Structure formats: structure tokens, C-alpha cells
C-alpha positions as semicolon CSV with decimal commas, in nm:
position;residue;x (nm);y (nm);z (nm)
1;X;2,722;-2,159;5,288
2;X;2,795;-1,794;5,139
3;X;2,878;-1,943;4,822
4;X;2,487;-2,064;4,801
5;X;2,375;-1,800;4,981
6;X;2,488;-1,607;4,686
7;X;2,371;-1,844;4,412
8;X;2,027;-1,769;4,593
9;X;2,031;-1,420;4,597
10;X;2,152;-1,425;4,216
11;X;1,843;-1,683;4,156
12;X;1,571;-1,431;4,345
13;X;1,704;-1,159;4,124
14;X;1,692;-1,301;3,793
15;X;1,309;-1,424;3,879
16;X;1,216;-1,084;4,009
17;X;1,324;-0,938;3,641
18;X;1,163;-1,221;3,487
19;X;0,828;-1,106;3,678
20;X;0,834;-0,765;3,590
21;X;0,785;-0,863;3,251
22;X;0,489;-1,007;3,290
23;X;0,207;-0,923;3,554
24;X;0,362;-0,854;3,914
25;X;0,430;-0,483;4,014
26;X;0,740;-0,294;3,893
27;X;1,015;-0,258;4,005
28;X;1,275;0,069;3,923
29;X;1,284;0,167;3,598
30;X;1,027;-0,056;3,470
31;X;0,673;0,070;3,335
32;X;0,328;-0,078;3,188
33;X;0,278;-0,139;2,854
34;X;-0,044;-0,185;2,681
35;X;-0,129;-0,265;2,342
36;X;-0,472;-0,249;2,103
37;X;-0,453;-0,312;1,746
38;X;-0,646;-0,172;1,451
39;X;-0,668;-0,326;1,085
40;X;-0,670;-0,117;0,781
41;X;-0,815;-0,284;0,425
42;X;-0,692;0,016;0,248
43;X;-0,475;-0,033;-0,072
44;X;-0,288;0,183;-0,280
45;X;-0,352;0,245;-0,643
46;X;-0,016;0,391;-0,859
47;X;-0,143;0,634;-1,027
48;X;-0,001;0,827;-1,340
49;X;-0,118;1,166;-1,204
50;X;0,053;1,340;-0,932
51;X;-0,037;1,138;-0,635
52;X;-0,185;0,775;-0,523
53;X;-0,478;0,683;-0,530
54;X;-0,616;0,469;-0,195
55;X;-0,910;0,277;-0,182
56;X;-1,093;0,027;0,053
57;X;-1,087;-0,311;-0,112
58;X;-1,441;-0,453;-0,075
59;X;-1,531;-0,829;-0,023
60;X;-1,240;-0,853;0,270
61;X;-1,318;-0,996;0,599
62;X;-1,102;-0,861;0,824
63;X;-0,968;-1,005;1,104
64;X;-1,009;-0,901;1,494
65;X;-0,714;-0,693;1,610
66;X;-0,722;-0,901;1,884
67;X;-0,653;-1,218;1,704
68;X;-0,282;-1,081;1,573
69;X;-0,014;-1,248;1,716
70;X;0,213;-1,020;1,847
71;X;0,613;-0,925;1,938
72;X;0,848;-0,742;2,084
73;X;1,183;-0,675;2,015
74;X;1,423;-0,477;2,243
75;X;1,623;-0,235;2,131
76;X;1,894;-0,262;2,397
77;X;1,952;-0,635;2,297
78;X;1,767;-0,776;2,031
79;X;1,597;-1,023;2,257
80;X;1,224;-1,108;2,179
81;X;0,884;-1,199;2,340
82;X;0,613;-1,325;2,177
83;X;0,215;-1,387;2,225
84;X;-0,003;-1,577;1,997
85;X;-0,277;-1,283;2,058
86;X;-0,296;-0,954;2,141
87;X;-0,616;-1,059;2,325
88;X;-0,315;-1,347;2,540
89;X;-0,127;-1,022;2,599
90;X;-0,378;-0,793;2,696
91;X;-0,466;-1,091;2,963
92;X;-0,304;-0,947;3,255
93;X;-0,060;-0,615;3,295
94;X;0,287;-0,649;3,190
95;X;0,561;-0,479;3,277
96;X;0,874;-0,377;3,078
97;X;1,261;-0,224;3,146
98;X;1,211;0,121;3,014
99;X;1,379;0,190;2,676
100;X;1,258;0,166;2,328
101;X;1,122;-0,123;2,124
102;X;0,934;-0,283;1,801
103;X;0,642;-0,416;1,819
104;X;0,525;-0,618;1,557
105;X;0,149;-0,762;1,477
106;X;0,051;-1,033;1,195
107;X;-0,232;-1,267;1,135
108;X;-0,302;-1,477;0,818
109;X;-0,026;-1,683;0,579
110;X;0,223;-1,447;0,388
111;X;0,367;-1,765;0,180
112;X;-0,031;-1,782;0,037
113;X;-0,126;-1,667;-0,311
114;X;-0,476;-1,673;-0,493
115;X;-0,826;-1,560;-0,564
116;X;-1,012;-1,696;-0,210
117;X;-0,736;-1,680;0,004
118;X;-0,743;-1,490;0,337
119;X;-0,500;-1,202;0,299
120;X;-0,189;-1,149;0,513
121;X;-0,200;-0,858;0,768
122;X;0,082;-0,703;0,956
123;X;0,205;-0,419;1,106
124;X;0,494;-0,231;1,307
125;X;0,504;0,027;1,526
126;X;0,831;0,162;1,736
127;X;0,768;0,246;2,097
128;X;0,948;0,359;2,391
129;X;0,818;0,250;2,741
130;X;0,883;0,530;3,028
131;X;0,958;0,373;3,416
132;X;0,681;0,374;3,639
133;X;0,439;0,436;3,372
134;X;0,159;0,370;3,137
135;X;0,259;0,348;2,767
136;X;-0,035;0,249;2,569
137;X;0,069;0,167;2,168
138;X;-0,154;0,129;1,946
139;X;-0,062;-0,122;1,564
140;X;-0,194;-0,065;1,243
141;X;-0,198;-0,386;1,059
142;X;-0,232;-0,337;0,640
143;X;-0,237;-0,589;0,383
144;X;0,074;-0,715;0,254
145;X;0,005;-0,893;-0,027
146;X;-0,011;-0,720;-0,317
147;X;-0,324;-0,719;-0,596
148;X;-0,328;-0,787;-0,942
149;X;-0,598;-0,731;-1,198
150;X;-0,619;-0,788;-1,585
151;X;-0,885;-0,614;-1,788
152;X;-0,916;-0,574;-2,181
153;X;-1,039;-0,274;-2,406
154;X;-1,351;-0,274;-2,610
155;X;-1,115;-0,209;-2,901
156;X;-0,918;-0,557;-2,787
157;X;-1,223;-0,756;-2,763
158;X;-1,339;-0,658;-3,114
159;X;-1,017;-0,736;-3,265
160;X;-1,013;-1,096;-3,087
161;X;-1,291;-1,369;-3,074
162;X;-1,083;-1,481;-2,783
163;X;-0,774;-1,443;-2,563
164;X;-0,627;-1,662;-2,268
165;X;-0,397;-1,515;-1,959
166;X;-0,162;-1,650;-1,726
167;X;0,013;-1,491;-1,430
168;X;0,309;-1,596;-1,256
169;X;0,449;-1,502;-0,954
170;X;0,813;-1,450;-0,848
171;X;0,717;-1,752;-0,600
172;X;0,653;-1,980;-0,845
173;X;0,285;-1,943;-0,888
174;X;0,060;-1,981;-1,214
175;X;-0,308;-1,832;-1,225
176;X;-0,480;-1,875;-1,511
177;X;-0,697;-1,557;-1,536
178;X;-1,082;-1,580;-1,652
179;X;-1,216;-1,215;-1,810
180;X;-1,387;-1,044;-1,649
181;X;-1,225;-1,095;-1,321
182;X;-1,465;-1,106;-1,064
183;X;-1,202;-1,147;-0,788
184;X;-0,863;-0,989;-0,733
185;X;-0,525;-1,192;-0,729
186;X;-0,360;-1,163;-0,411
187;X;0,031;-1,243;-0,481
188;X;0,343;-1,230;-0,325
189;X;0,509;-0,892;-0,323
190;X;0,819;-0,794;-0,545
191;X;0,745;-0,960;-0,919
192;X;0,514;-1,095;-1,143
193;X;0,436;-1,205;-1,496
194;X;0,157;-1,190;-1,726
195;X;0,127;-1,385;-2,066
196;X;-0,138;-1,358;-2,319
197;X;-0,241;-1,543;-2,644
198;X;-0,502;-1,437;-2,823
199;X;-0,710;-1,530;-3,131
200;X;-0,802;-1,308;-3,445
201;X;-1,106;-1,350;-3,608
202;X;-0,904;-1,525;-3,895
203;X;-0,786;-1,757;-3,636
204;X;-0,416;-1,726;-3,621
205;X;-0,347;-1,771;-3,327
206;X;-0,096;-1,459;-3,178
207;X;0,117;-1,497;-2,848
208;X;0,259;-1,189;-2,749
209;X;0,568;-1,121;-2,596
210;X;0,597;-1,181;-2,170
211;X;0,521;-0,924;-1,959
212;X;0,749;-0,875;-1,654
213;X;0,672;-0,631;-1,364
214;X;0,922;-0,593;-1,121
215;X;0,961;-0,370;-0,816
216;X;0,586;-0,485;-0,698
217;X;0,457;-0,313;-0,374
218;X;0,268;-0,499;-0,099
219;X;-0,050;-0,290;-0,028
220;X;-0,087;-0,232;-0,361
221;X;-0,327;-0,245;-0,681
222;X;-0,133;-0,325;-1,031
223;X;-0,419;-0,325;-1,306
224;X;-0,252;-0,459;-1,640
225;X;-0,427;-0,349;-1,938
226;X;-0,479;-0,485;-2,287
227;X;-0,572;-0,248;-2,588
228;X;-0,554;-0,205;-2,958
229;X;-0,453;0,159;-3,072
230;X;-0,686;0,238;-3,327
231;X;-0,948;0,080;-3,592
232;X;-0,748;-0,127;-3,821
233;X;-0,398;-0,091;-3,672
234;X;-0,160;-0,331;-3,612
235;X;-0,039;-0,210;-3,241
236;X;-0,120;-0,353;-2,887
237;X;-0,085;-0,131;-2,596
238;X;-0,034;-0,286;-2,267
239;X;-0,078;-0,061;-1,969
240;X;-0,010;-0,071;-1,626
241;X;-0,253;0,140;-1,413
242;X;-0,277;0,347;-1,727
243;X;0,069;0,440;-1,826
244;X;0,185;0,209;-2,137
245;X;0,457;-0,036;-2,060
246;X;0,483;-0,170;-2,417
247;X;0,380;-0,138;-2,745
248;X;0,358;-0,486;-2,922
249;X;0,364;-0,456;-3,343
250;X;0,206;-0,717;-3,515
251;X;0,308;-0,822;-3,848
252;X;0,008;-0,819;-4,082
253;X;-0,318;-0,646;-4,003
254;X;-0,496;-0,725;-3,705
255;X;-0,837;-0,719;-3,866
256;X;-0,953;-0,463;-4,087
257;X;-1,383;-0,480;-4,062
258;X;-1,317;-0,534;-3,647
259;X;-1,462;-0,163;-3,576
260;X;-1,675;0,088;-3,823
261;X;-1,461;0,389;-3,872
């Protein structure tokens, strides 16, 4: 009889902590924790001059804060809860052991890539909730894929009747790229590729050399950039957000009548 008198007692105890995790009134050293979210569409644009550039990327929907799923981790143990919303969490109270803890918000796909795709949002915040009271966190979620954009000089565009491009993505992705780009490329973070043939006006037909960009930023804007150096030179300048990556020579003249001096 004391033997499951104990087991009882051990049983009411681990449901009472199990509670105070969710909506029943604390106990000691537990305290309320409530969350809102908001969602930022600003990206970041590397800049060659002293500091980035931000903007707010038009033509986003952005999500509800309250549709995030959310999570917390526990810094005492590791151990995680999870609701599908913030709107499921914000429900009822909830109650926590006091200490300190991540919480974490996402909505959307991050394995996605493409022109029309609905961007991945996330965001991470470190708290610490105090016993017996009210610890109110708010979560910035930002996107995290990153952007790319290809765009051609004047001075290209004379020199070539025509010129195709294809992106690649660390993920295995392939984008064939239409000029001018009417939509941004939302990729993967951490690489991608860009290849370009092109046609002079005596139609050879020119491929230049593969572009790699590596140490890609999520939240960010890469703008790769195709130019000609001058009038009658044989020289392509490819840029990334305006600082030149490489300098492709070509063998014979590009095209001597393709701009007036």
C-alpha cells in the first residue's frame, strides 16, 4: 500500500509540472509567457560603399504573425515544445519553469526555390522567463531565402543581338533567366551559379566562363551584372552589386561599329 501510495504521489507530481506548462495556475518558480510575432520584408543590399544598403522588397505578401509555427527550446535541457501557430499558443495562458530559452518562429517552405514561390520566414529570439511573472517576447521573422537578379549594360546589349542565362543553385536548381527580369529569384542560401552565352552581331556564338558565388547570405540581394568596357573593346566586366568579380578577354574584337565613338 505505501509502495502505491508513492507511485501516486510521484504520478500527481509529474502531472502538476506537466500543467504548469500549459494553462492552469503556477506553481513556485514558474511564470507566464506570452508571445506576438512581427514579420519584416526587409532585405539587405551588399554594397561597395561603406555600409548596406536595406530595402523593402515590393510584390511580397506577407504572412500573419500569427500563422508562424512556433518553439521553444530550454536551455536547462534541450527539451522542446512546439505549436503549429502562434495564434494555437496564444489560445490560453501558459506557464513555464523560470530560466532562459529560444524561441523560434517559421512559416513557408525553406527547401523551395523560384520566381512565384512564397518566401520562407523565420526568426529567433532568446528569452528568459522570471517566476511568478509576465514575460511577454516579442519574434521578428525575416526572409531567409536569399535574392538573385541579372541585369545587362546598354554597352552589352549593343555588342550582342542576343544572350541566354542560367542560374544554378547549390541545391541543385536551374532557372533559366528571361531579360529584363520582372521577378526576383528566391534561392537557397550559401551558393549559386550563373552562365551566359551570348551572340555577336557576326553570329559567333561566345560562352563565357562560369560564374560561381559562394558565401551567399539569406536576407539578401546579389545583383550580377553584365558589361562591355568600352566602344570597340574586347573585355566583359561582370559585377556583383557593382564591384567587378571578373574580367572576361575575348579573343578577336567584339564588334567594332556596335557604339559611335
Amino acid at each position: 500500500m505505501k509502495h502505491l501510495l508513492k507511485t501516486l504521489g510521484l504520478a500527481a507530481v509529474a502531472m502538476a509540472v506537466v500543467a504548469c506548462t500549459d494553462n492552469t495556475e503556477p506553481t513556485v518558480g514558474y511564470g507566464e509567457l506570452r508571445v506576438s510575432g512581427a514579420v519584416s520584408s526587409n532585405v539587405s543590399l551588399k554594397s561597395v560603399a561603406t555600409a548596406d544598403n536595406t530595402f523593402t522588397l515590393a510584390g511580397v505578401t506577407l504572412p500573419e504573425s500569427e500563422q508562424f509555427s512556433l518553439e521553444l527550446i530550454s536551455a536547462a535541457d534541450d527539451s522542446t515544445q512546439s505549436w503549429a501557430t502562434i495564434a494555437e499558443f496564444g489560445s490560453e495562458k501558459r506557464y513555464f519553469p523560470e530560466g532562459s530559452y529560444t524561441l523560434k518562429a517559421a512559416y513557408g517552405d525553406p527547401t523551395l526555390e523560384g520566381f512565384d514561390i512564397a518566401p520562407y520566414f523565420a526568426g529567433e529570439e532568446q528569452i528568459t522567463v522570471t517566476a511568478r511573472k509576465v514575460t511577454n517576447a516579442v519574434i521578428t521573422a525575416n526572409i531567409k531565402h536569399s535574392l538573385v537578379a541579372v541585369e545587362c549594360t546598354d554597352n552589352f546589349n549593343n555588342y550582342f543581338t542576343s544572350a541566354t542565362f542560367k542560374v544554378t543553385t547549390l541545391a541543385g536548381g536551374e532557372f533559366d533567366i528571361e531579360l529584363p527580369m520582372s521577378k526576383l529569384l528566391f534561392i537557397r542560401p550559401q551558393q549559386f551559379a550563373i552562365e551566359c552565352t551570348a551572340i555577336k552581331q557576326t553570329g559567333e556564338e561566345i560562352a563565357l566562363p562560369l560564374q560561381i558565388f559562394t558565401e551567399v547570405n539569406p536576407q539578401t540581394r546579389y545583383t550580377v551584372k553584365f558589361d562591355v568596357e568600352q566602344a570597340g573593346g574586347a573585355t566583359i566586366e561582370i559585377s556583383l552589386n557593382d564591384k567587378v568579380v571578373n574580367e572576361v578577354t575575348i579573343d578577336n574584337e567584339l564588334n567594332d561599329d556596335a557604339l559611335p565613338e
